[in-house]
Amino acid sequence: MDKKIREDIKKLVAEIARMDPKKVKESHDIRNDMGVDSLSAMEILASIEKKLDIVIDEAKAFNVITVKDLIDLVMHYLHKKKGK
């Protein structure tokens, strides 16, 4: 399941950044490498929250730099949700 979630997040980021999902790497800087502005970043966050039925703290999301950072943050909230 974790692998599917990773791929789903990468696809969603790619869609909003208007990139080929196959070219998205976890090491990509979401803003600098992918050209995602703050509005698009919020769109990514909202889409992930809706798709996975989680709520991500915006202050923590602000610290996300790379695609891997985003995946790690989402996984944290998913594991937290399962623990309830």
PDB file of N, CA and C in Angstrom:
ATOM      1  N   MET A   1       0.824  -1.206   0.000  1.00  0.00           N
ATOM      2  CA  MET A   1       0.000   0.000   0.000  1.00  0.00           C
ATOM      3  C   MET A   1       0.868   1.271   0.000  1.00  0.00           C
ATOM      4  N   ASP A   2       1.966   1.226   0.754  1.00  0.00           N
ATOM      5  CA  ASP A   2       2.835   2.405   0.802  1.00  0.00           C
ATOM      6  C   ASP A   2       3.354   2.772  -0.579  1.00  0.00           C
ATOM      7  N   LYS A   3       3.695   1.751  -1.377  1.00  0.00           N
ATOM      8  CA  LYS A   3       4.217   2.016  -2.721  1.00  0.00           C
ATOM      9  C   LYS A   3       3.150   2.686  -3.583  1.00  0.00           C
ATOM     10  N   LYS A   4       1.905   2.227  -3.470  1.00  0.00           N
ATOM     11  CA  LYS A   4       0.809   2.823  -4.244  1.00  0.00           C
ATOM     12  C   LYS A   4       0.588   4.275  -3.832  1.00  0.00           C
ATOM     13  N   ILE A   5       0.641   4.526  -2.545  1.00  0.00           N
ATOM     14  CA  ILE A   5       0.455   5.899  -2.048  1.00  0.00           C
ATOM     15  C   ILE A   5       1.580   6.787  -2.564  1.00  0.00           C
ATOM     16  N   ARG A   6       2.815   6.291  -2.524  1.00  0.00           N
ATOM     17  CA  ARG A   6       3.962   7.059  -3.046  1.00  0.00           C
ATOM     18  C   ARG A   6       3.717   7.430  -4.508  1.00  0.00           C
ATOM     19  N   GLU A   7       3.293   6.446  -5.294  1.00  0.00           N
ATOM     20  CA  GLU A   7       3.055   6.683  -6.721  1.00  0.00           C
ATOM     21  C   GLU A   7       1.883   7.642  -6.934  1.00  0.00           C
ATOM     22  N   ASP A   8       0.829   7.495  -6.142  1.00  0.00           N
ATOM     23  CA  ASP A   8      -0.326   8.397  -6.245  1.00  0.00           C
ATOM     24  C   ASP A   8       0.077   9.842  -5.958  1.00  0.00           C
ATOM     25  N   ILE A   9       0.902  10.032  -4.937  1.00  0.00           N
ATOM     26  CA  ILE A   9       1.356  11.383  -4.581  1.00  0.00           C
ATOM     27  C   ILE A   9       2.202  11.959  -5.717  1.00  0.00           C
ATOM     28  N   LYS A  10       3.114  11.155  -6.244  1.00  0.00           N
ATOM     29  CA  LYS A  10       3.952  11.622  -7.347  1.00  0.00           C
ATOM     30  C   LYS A  10       3.106  11.988  -8.569  1.00  0.00           C
ATOM     31  N   LYS A  11       2.083  11.179  -8.860  1.00  0.00           N
ATOM     32  CA  LYS A  11       1.199  11.471 -10.000  1.00  0.00           C
ATOM     33  C   LYS A  11       0.432  12.774  -9.773  1.00  0.00           C
ATOM     34  N   LEU A  12      -0.054  12.952  -8.558  1.00  0.00           N
ATOM     35  CA  LEU A  12      -0.818  14.159  -8.251  1.00  0.00           C
ATOM     36  C   LEU A  12       0.056  15.404  -8.365  1.00  0.00           C
ATOM     37  N   VAL A  13       1.259  15.329  -7.833  1.00  0.00           N
ATOM     38  CA  VAL A  13       2.190  16.455  -7.923  1.00  0.00           C
ATOM     39  C   VAL A  13       2.514  16.737  -9.388  1.00  0.00           C
ATOM     40  N   ALA A  14       2.755  15.677 -10.147  1.00  0.00           N
ATOM     41  CA  ALA A  14       3.070  15.825 -11.575  1.00  0.00           C
ATOM     42  C   ALA A  14       1.919  16.483 -12.333  1.00  0.00           C
ATOM     43  N   GLU A  15       0.704  16.075 -12.019  1.00  0.00           N
ATOM     44  CA  GLU A  15      -0.472  16.630 -12.693  1.00  0.00           C
ATOM     45  C   GLU A  15      -0.574  18.132 -12.445  1.00  0.00           C
ATOM     46  N   ILE A  16      -0.424  18.532 -11.202  1.00  0.00           N
ATOM     47  CA  ILE A  16      -0.545  19.946 -10.862  1.00  0.00           C
ATOM     48  C   ILE A  16       0.643  20.747 -11.410  1.00  0.00           C
ATOM     49  N   ALA A  17       1.824  20.119 -11.438  1.00  0.00           N
ATOM     50  CA  ALA A  17       3.022  20.787 -11.966  1.00  0.00           C
ATOM     51  C   ALA A  17       3.107  20.682 -13.487  1.00  0.00           C
ATOM     52  N   ARG A  18       2.145  19.970 -14.072  1.00  0.00           N
ATOM     53  CA  ARG A  18       2.109  19.756 -15.530  1.00  0.00           C
ATOM     54  C   ARG A  18       3.390  19.098 -16.036  1.00  0.00           C
ATOM     55  N   MET A  19       3.710  17.982 -15.378  1.00  0.00           N
ATOM     56  CA  MET A  19       4.896  17.202 -15.742  1.00  0.00           C
ATOM     57  C   MET A  19       4.480  15.766 -16.039  1.00  0.00           C
ATOM     58  N   ASP A  20       5.326  15.068 -16.731  1.00  0.00           N
ATOM     59  CA  ASP A  20       5.141  13.642 -16.953  1.00  0.00           C
ATOM     60  C   ASP A  20       5.399  12.936 -15.618  1.00  0.00           C
ATOM     61  N   PRO A  21       4.429  12.184 -15.099  1.00  0.00           N
ATOM     62  CA  PRO A  21       4.621  11.513 -13.804  1.00  0.00           C
ATOM     63  C   PRO A  21       5.852  10.610 -13.760  1.00  0.00           C
ATOM     64  N   LYS A  22       6.241  10.057 -14.884  1.00  0.00           N
ATOM     65  CA  LYS A  22       7.402   9.169 -14.932  1.00  0.00           C
ATOM     66  C   LYS A  22       8.713   9.925 -14.706  1.00  0.00           C
ATOM     67  N   LYS A  23       8.671  11.243 -14.874  1.00  0.00           N
ATOM     68  CA  LYS A  23       9.877  12.054 -14.698  1.00  0.00           C
ATOM     69  C   LYS A  23      10.003  12.644 -13.295  1.00  0.00           C
ATOM     70  N   VAL A  24       8.994  12.452 -12.477  1.00  0.00           N
ATOM     71  CA  VAL A  24       9.022  12.987 -11.110  1.00  0.00           C
ATOM     72  C   VAL A  24       9.881  12.085 -10.239  1.00  0.00           C
ATOM     73  N   LYS A  25      10.871  12.690  -9.596  1.00  0.00           N
ATOM     74  CA  LYS A  25      11.753  11.958  -8.685  1.00  0.00           C
ATOM     75  C   LYS A  25      11.515  12.455  -7.266  1.00  0.00           C
ATOM     76  N   GLU A  26      11.691  11.564  -6.333  1.00  0.00           N
ATOM     77  CA  GLU A  26      11.487  11.950  -4.933  1.00  0.00           C
ATOM     78  C   GLU A  26      12.461  13.026  -4.492  1.00  0.00           C
ATOM     79  N   SER A  27      13.574  13.153  -5.170  1.00  0.00           N
ATOM     80  CA  SER A  27      14.568  14.168  -4.811  1.00  0.00           C
ATOM     81  C   SER A  27      14.241  15.550  -5.383  1.00  0.00           C
ATOM     82  N   HIS A  28      13.246  15.637  -6.266  1.00  0.00           N
ATOM     83  CA  HIS A  28      12.892  16.927  -6.858  1.00  0.00           C
ATOM     84  C   HIS A  28      12.424  17.922  -5.804  1.00  0.00           C
ATOM     85  N   ASP A  29      12.924  19.125  -5.917  1.00  0.00           N
ATOM     86  CA  ASP A  29      12.445  20.244  -5.109  1.00  0.00           C
ATOM     87  C   ASP A  29      11.123  20.678  -5.738  1.00  0.00           C
ATOM     88  N   ILE A  30      10.064  20.628  -4.972  1.00  0.00           N
ATOM     89  CA  ILE A  30       8.729  20.886  -5.517  1.00  0.00           C
ATOM     90  C   ILE A  30       8.616  22.287  -6.113  1.00  0.00           C
ATOM     91  N   ARG A  31       9.202  23.259  -5.469  1.00  0.00           N
ATOM     92  CA  ARG A  31       9.095  24.632  -5.973  1.00  0.00           C
ATOM     93  C   ARG A  31      10.129  24.920  -7.068  1.00  0.00           C
ATOM     94  N   ASN A  32      11.383  24.635  -6.792  1.00  0.00           N
ATOM     95  CA  ASN A  32      12.451  25.015  -7.718  1.00  0.00           C
ATOM     96  C   ASN A  32      12.587  24.101  -8.928  1.00  0.00           C
ATOM     97  N   ASP A  33      12.510  22.789  -8.722  1.00  0.00           N
ATOM     98  CA  ASP A  33      12.671  21.857  -9.844  1.00  0.00           C
ATOM     99  C   ASP A  33      11.389  21.675 -10.643  1.00  0.00           C
ATOM    100  N   MET A  34      10.253  21.780  -9.949  1.00  0.00           N
ATOM    101  CA  MET A  34       8.981  21.481 -10.604  1.00  0.00           C
ATOM    102  C   MET A  34       8.151  22.724 -10.902  1.00  0.00           C
ATOM    103  N   GLY A  35       8.583  23.873 -10.409  1.00  0.00           N
ATOM    104  CA  GLY A  35       7.887  25.122 -10.710  1.00  0.00           C
ATOM    105  C   GLY A  35       6.543  25.292 -10.031  1.00  0.00           C
ATOM    106  N   VAL A  36       6.352  24.638  -8.900  1.00  0.00           N
ATOM    107  CA  VAL A  36       5.082  24.731  -8.169  1.00  0.00           C
ATOM    108  C   VAL A  36       5.104  25.984  -7.303  1.00  0.00           C
ATOM    109  N   ASP A  37       4.120  26.859  -7.501  1.00  0.00           N
ATOM    110  CA  ASP A  37       4.033  28.060  -6.671  1.00  0.00           C
ATOM    111  C   ASP A  37       3.211  27.754  -5.413  1.00  0.00           C
ATOM    112  N   SER A  38       3.069  28.741  -4.541  1.00  0.00           N
ATOM    113  CA  SER A  38       2.394  28.503  -3.261  1.00  0.00           C
ATOM    114  C   SER A  38       0.924  28.122  -3.444  1.00  0.00           C
ATOM    115  N   LEU A  39       0.260  28.693  -4.423  1.00  0.00           N
ATOM    116  CA  LEU A  39      -1.143  28.343  -4.669  1.00  0.00           C
ATOM    117  C   LEU A  39      -1.260  26.896  -5.140  1.00  0.00           C
ATOM    118  N   SER A  40      -0.390  26.498  -6.037  1.00  0.00           N
ATOM    119  CA  SER A  40      -0.395  25.114  -6.521  1.00  0.00           C
ATOM    120  C   SER A  40      -0.016  24.146  -5.401  1.00  0.00           C
ATOM    121  N   ALA A  41       0.885  24.570  -4.531  1.00  0.00           N
ATOM    122  CA  ALA A  41       1.268  23.729  -3.392  1.00  0.00           C
ATOM    123  C   ALA A  41       0.063  23.478  -2.493  1.00  0.00           C
ATOM    124  N   MET A  42      -0.749  24.507  -2.285  1.00  0.00           N
ATOM    125  CA  MET A  42      -1.961  24.342  -1.478  1.00  0.00           C
ATOM    126  C   MET A  42      -2.966  23.426  -2.194  1.00  0.00           C
ATOM    127  N   GLU A  43      -3.004  23.515  -3.503  1.00  0.00           N
ATOM    128  CA  GLU A  43      -3.874  22.637  -4.288  1.00  0.00           C
ATOM    129  C   GLU A  43      -3.428  21.177  -4.135  1.00  0.00           C
ATOM    130  N   ILE A  44      -2.131  20.943  -4.161  1.00  0.00           N
ATOM    131  CA  ILE A  44      -1.593  19.597  -3.960  1.00  0.00           C
ATOM    132  C   ILE A  44      -1.995  19.079  -2.587  1.00  0.00           C
ATOM    133  N   LEU A  45      -1.800  19.901  -1.585  1.00  0.00           N
ATOM    134  CA  LEU A  45      -2.126  19.521  -0.218  1.00  0.00           C
ATOM    135  C   LEU A  45      -3.611  19.190  -0.082  1.00  0.00           C
ATOM    136  N   ALA A  46      -4.465  20.046  -0.604  1.00  0.00           N
ATOM    137  CA  ALA A  46      -5.913  19.825  -0.517  1.00  0.00           C
ATOM    138  C   ALA A  46      -6.325  18.548  -1.251  1.00  0.00           C
ATOM    139  N   SER A  47      -5.722  18.296  -2.394  1.00  0.00           N
ATOM    140  CA  SER A  47      -6.046  17.089  -3.160  1.00  0.00           C
ATOM    141  C   SER A  47      -5.645  15.828  -2.407  1.00  0.00           C
ATOM    142  N   ILE A  48      -4.479  15.864  -1.789  1.00  0.00           N
ATOM    143  CA  ILE A  48      -4.010  14.712  -1.009  1.00  0.00           C
ATOM    144  C   ILE A  48      -4.922  14.483   0.185  1.00  0.00           C
ATOM    145  N   GLU A  49      -5.269  15.561   0.880  1.00  0.00           N
ATOM    146  CA  GLU A  49      -6.145  15.437   2.047  1.00  0.00           C
ATOM    147  C   GLU A  49      -7.489  14.826   1.653  1.00  0.00           C
ATOM    148  N   LYS A  50      -8.034  15.284   0.555  1.00  0.00           N
ATOM    149  CA  LYS A  50      -9.334  14.780   0.104  1.00  0.00           C
ATOM    150  C   LYS A  50      -9.236  13.318  -0.322  1.00  0.00           C
ATOM    151  N   LYS A  51      -8.230  12.997  -1.108  1.00  0.00           N
ATOM    152  CA  LYS A  51      -8.064  11.633  -1.628  1.00  0.00           C
ATOM    153  C   LYS A  51      -7.830  10.620  -0.507  1.00  0.00           C
ATOM    154  N   LEU A  52      -7.050  11.002   0.505  1.00  0.00           N
ATOM    155  CA  LEU A  52      -6.664  10.063   1.550  1.00  0.00           C
ATOM    156  C   LEU A  52      -7.429  10.256   2.859  1.00  0.00           C
ATOM    157  N   ASP A  53      -8.345  11.215   2.877  1.00  0.00           N
ATOM    158  CA  ASP A  53      -9.165  11.491   4.053  1.00  0.00           C
ATOM    159  C   ASP A  53      -8.308  11.749   5.296  1.00  0.00           C
ATOM    160  N   ILE A  54      -7.365  12.682   5.138  1.00  0.00           N
ATOM    161  CA  ILE A  54      -6.519  13.102   6.250  1.00  0.00           C
ATOM    162  C   ILE A  54      -6.498  14.628   6.292  1.00  0.00           C
ATOM    163  N   VAL A  55      -6.053  15.173   7.411  1.00  0.00           N
ATOM    164  CA  VAL A  55      -5.868  16.619   7.540  1.00  0.00           C
ATOM    165  C   VAL A  55      -4.407  16.845   7.919  1.00  0.00           C
ATOM    166  N   ILE A  56      -3.723  17.620   7.083  1.00  0.00           N
ATOM    167  CA  ILE A  56      -2.299  17.877   7.300  1.00  0.00           C
ATOM    168  C   ILE A  56      -2.130  19.285   7.854  1.00  0.00           C
ATOM    169  N   ASP A  57      -1.363  19.393   8.919  1.00  0.00           N
ATOM    170  CA  ASP A  57      -1.068  20.677   9.544  1.00  0.00           C
ATOM    171  C   ASP A  57      -0.323  21.556   8.533  1.00  0.00           C
ATOM    172  N   GLU A  58      -0.885  22.705   8.210  1.00  0.00           N
ATOM    173  CA  GLU A  58      -0.280  23.591   7.210  1.00  0.00           C
ATOM    174  C   GLU A  58       1.103  24.070   7.621  1.00  0.00           C
ATOM    175  N   ALA A  59       1.335  24.226   8.917  1.00  0.00           N
ATOM    176  CA  ALA A  59       2.656  24.659   9.383  1.00  0.00           C
ATOM    177  C   ALA A  59       3.707  23.601   9.050  1.00  0.00           C
ATOM    178  N   LYS A  60       3.339  22.328   9.184  1.00  0.00           N
ATOM    179  CA  LYS A  60       4.270  21.251   8.839  1.00  0.00           C
ATOM    180  C   LYS A  60       4.424  21.150   7.331  1.00  0.00           C
ATOM    181  N   ALA A  61       3.353  21.372   6.610  1.00  0.00           N
ATOM    182  CA  ALA A  61       3.407  21.313   5.142  1.00  0.00           C
ATOM    183  C   ALA A  61       4.305  22.414   4.591  1.00  0.00           C
ATOM    184  N   PHE A  62       4.374  23.522   5.290  1.00  0.00           N
ATOM    185  CA  PHE A  62       5.212  24.645   4.862  1.00  0.00           C
ATOM    186  C   PHE A  62       6.686  24.252   4.788  1.00  0.00           C
ATOM    187  N   ASN A  63       7.086  23.268   5.603  1.00  0.00           N
ATOM    188  CA  ASN A  63       8.482  22.824   5.642  1.00  0.00           C
ATOM    189  C   ASN A  63       8.825  21.798   4.562  1.00  0.00           C
ATOM    190  N   VAL A  64       7.841  21.387   3.785  1.00  0.00           N
ATOM    191  CA  VAL A  64       8.071  20.409   2.722  1.00  0.00           C
ATOM    192  C   VAL A  64       8.864  21.068   1.596  1.00  0.00           C
ATOM    193  N   ILE A  65       9.947  20.434   1.211  1.00  0.00           N
ATOM    194  CA  ILE A  65      10.774  20.960   0.125  1.00  0.00           C
ATOM    195  C   ILE A  65      10.770  20.012  -1.069  1.00  0.00           C
ATOM    196  N   THR A  66      11.017  18.738  -0.798  1.00  0.00           N
ATOM    197  CA  THR A  66      11.105  17.762  -1.886  1.00  0.00           C
ATOM    198  C   THR A  66       9.849  16.892  -1.954  1.00  0.00           C
ATOM    199  N   VAL A  67       9.737  16.163  -3.042  1.00  0.00           N
ATOM    200  CA  VAL A  67       8.634  15.212  -3.187  1.00  0.00           C
ATOM    201  C   VAL A  67       8.724  14.179  -2.061  1.00  0.00           C
ATOM    202  N   LYS A  68       9.923  13.753  -1.717  1.00  0.00           N
ATOM    203  CA  LYS A  68      10.090  12.792  -0.619  1.00  0.00           C
ATOM    204  C   LYS A  68       9.612  13.374   0.702  1.00  0.00           C
ATOM    205  N   ASP A  69       9.903  14.640   0.950  1.00  0.00           N
ATOM    206  CA  ASP A  69       9.404  15.294   2.171  1.00  0.00           C
ATOM    207  C   ASP A  69       7.881  15.209   2.228  1.00  0.00           C
ATOM    208  N   LEU A  70       7.239  15.458   1.093  1.00  0.00           N
ATOM    209  CA  LEU A  70       5.777  15.415   1.028  1.00  0.00           C
ATOM    210  C   LEU A  70       5.283  13.997   1.291  1.00  0.00           C
ATOM    211  N   ILE A  71       5.909  13.021   0.659  1.00  0.00           N
ATOM    212  CA  ILE A  71       5.509  11.628   0.868  1.00  0.00           C
ATOM    213  C   ILE A  71       5.676  11.245   2.334  1.00  0.00           C
ATOM    214  N   ASP A  72       6.796  11.610   2.929  1.00  0.00           N
ATOM    215  CA  ASP A  72       7.042  11.289   4.342  1.00  0.00           C
ATOM    216  C   ASP A  72       5.997  11.933   5.245  1.00  0.00           C
ATOM    217  N   LEU A  73       5.640  13.161   4.959  1.00  0.00           N
ATOM    218  CA  LEU A  73       4.631  13.864   5.756  1.00  0.00           C
ATOM    219  C   LEU A  73       3.275  13.170   5.633  1.00  0.00           C
ATOM    220  N   VAL A  74       2.895  12.836   4.429  1.00  0.00           N
ATOM    221  CA  VAL A  74       1.618  12.152   4.207  1.00  0.00           C
ATOM    222  C   VAL A  74       1.614  10.799   4.911  1.00  0.00           C
ATOM    223  N   MET A  75       2.702  10.056   4.792  1.00  0.00           N
ATOM    224  CA  MET A  75       2.783   8.745   5.442  1.00  0.00           C
ATOM    225  C   MET A  75       2.660   8.888   6.962  1.00  0.00           C
ATOM    226  N   HIS A  76       3.258   9.929   7.514  1.00  0.00           N
ATOM    227  CA  HIS A  76       3.148  10.191   8.952  1.00  0.00           C
ATOM    228  C   HIS A  76       1.679  10.335   9.350  1.00  0.00           C
ATOM    229  N   TYR A  77       0.940  11.138   8.596  1.00  0.00           N
ATOM    230  CA  TYR A  77      -0.467  11.359   8.922  1.00  0.00           C
ATOM    231  C   TYR A  77      -1.311  10.119   8.679  1.00  0.00           C
ATOM    232  N   LEU A  78      -0.976   9.329   7.683  1.00  0.00           N
ATOM    233  CA  LEU A  78      -1.711   8.088   7.436  1.00  0.00           C
ATOM    234  C   LEU A  78      -1.474   7.083   8.561  1.00  0.00           C
ATOM    235  N   HIS A  79      -0.236   6.968   9.014  1.00  0.00           N
ATOM    236  CA  HIS A  79       0.052   6.062  10.120  1.00  0.00           C
ATOM    237  C   HIS A  79      -0.598   6.548  11.418  1.00  0.00           C
ATOM    238  N   LYS A  80      -0.611   7.851  11.590  1.00  0.00           N
ATOM    239  CA  LYS A  80      -1.272   8.444  12.775  1.00  0.00           C
ATOM    240  C   LYS A  80      -2.768   8.144  12.745  1.00  0.00           C
ATOM    241  N   LYS A  81      -3.350   8.238  11.547  1.00  0.00           N
ATOM    242  CA  LYS A  81      -4.785   7.965  11.394  1.00  0.00           C
ATOM    243  C   LYS A  81      -5.090   6.495  11.705  1.00  0.00           C
ATOM    244  N   LYS A  82      -4.237   5.607  11.243  1.00  0.00           N
ATOM    245  CA  LYS A  82      -4.440   4.173  11.500  1.00  0.00           C
ATOM    246  C   LYS A  82      -4.302   3.838  12.972  1.00  0.00           C
ATOM    247  N   GLY A  83      -3.493   4.630  13.675  1.00  0.00           N
ATOM    248  CA  GLY A  83      -3.254   4.378  15.094  1.00  0.00           C
ATOM    249  C   GLY A  83      -4.411   4.767  15.987  1.00  0.00           C
ATOM    250  N   LYS A  84      -5.364   5.518  15.437  1.00  0.00           N
ATOM    251  CA  LYS A  84      -6.494   5.980  16.260  1.00  0.00           C
ATOM    252  C   LYS A  84      -7.455   4.862  16.560  1.00  0.00           C
TER     253      LYS A  84
END
